[in-house]
Tab-separated table of C-alpha atoms in Angstrom:
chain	number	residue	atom	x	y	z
A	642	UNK	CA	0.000	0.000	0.000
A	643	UNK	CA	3.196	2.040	0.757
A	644	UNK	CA	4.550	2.075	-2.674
A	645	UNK	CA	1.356	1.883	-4.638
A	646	UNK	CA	0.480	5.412	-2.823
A	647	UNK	CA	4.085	6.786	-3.138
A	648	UNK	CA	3.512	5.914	-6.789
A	649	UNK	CA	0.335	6.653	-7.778
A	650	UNK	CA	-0.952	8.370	-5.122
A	651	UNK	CA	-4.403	6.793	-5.460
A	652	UNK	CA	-5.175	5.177	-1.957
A	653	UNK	CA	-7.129	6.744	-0.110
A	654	UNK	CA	-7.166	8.044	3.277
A	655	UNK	CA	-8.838	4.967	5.213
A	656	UNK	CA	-6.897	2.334	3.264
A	657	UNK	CA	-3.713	4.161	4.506
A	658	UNK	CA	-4.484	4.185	7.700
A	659	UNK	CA	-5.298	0.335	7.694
A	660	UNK	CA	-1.997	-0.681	6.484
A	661	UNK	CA	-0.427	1.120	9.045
A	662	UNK	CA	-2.569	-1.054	12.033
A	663	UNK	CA	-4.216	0.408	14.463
A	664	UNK	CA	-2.973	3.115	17.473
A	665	UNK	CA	-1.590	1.285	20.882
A	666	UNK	CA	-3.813	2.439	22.736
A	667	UNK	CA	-7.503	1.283	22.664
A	668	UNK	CA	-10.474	2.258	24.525
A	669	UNK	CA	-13.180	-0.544	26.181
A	670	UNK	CA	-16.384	-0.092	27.099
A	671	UNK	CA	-19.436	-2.037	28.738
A	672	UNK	CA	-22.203	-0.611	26.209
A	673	UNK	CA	-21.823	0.861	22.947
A	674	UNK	CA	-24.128	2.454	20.225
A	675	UNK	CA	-23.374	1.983	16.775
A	676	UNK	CA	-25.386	2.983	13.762
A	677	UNK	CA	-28.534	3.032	15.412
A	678	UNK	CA	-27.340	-0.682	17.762
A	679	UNK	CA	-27.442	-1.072	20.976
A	680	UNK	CA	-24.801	-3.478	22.198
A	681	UNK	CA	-24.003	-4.290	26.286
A	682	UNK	CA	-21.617	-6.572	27.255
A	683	UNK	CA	-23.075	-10.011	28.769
A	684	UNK	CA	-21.392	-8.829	32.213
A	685	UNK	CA	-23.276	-5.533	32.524
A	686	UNK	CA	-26.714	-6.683	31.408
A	687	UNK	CA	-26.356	-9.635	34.348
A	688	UNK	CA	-28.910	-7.705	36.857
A	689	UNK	CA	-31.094	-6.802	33.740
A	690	UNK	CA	-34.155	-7.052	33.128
A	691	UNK	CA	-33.725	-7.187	29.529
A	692	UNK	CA	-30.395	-8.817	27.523
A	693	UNK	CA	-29.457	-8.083	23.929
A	694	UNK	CA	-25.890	-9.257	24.286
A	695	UNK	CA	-25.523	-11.971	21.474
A	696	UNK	CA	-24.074	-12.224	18.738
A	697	UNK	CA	-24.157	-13.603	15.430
A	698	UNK	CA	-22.231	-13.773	12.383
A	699	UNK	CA	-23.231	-14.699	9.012
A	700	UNK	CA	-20.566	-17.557	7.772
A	701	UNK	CA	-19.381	-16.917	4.408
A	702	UNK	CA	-21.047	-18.861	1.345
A	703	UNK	CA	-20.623	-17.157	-1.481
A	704	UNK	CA	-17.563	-19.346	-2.527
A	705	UNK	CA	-19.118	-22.764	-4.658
A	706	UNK	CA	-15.611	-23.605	-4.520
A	707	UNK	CA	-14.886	-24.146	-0.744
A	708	UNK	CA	-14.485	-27.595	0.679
A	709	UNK	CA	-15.769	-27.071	3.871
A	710	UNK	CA	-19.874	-25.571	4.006
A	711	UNK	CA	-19.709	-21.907	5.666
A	712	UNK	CA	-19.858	-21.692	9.744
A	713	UNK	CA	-22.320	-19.557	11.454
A	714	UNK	CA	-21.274	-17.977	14.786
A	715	UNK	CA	-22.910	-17.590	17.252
A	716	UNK	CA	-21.586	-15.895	20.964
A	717	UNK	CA	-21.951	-13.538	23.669
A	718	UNK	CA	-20.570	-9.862	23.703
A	719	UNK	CA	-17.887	-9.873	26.817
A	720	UNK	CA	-15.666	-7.338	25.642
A	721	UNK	CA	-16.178	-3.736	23.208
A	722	UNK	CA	-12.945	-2.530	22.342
A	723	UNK	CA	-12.902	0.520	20.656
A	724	UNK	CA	-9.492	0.996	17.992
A	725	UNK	CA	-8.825	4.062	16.638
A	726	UNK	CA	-6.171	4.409	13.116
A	727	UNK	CA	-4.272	7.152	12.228
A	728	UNK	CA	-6.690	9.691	10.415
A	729	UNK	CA	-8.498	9.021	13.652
A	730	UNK	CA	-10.356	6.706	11.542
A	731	UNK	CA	-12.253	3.903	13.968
């Protein structure tokens, strides 16, 4: 990504900053709202009424030529980490 945007200068700003990785320091957090989603971690929503800690992620089958079929998962939110990139991209 280096060289390409030495170059040709066309990368932009947020593919930069991924190729450098992410700052040192991160921030956690025990609830977070993202795009309209409210997520808690499992540990904070234990005296609650309510729970919307789990998770679930789609398993990738858009590949007819994988081996193996695609794996859903399926867990519970224990940890939000928050990672910021130069740019302060997040």
């Amino acid at each position: 990504i280096y060289e390409l945007q030495r170059e040709t200068g066309q990368v932009s700003k947020k593919l930069y900053s991924l190729a450098g990785g992410p700052c040192r320091e991160a921030v956690s957090f025990r609830g977070y709202i993202f795009k309209g989603y409210r997520f808690h971690t499992s540990d904070w929503e234990k005296q609650r009424k309510t729970q919307n800690n789990g998770i679930f992620v789609k398993g990738r089958d858009d590949d007819d030529h994988q081996e193996e079929p695609a794996i859903d998962f399926y867990g519970t939110l224990t940890e939000i980490i928050e990672v910021w990139y130069a740019g302060r991209f997040r």
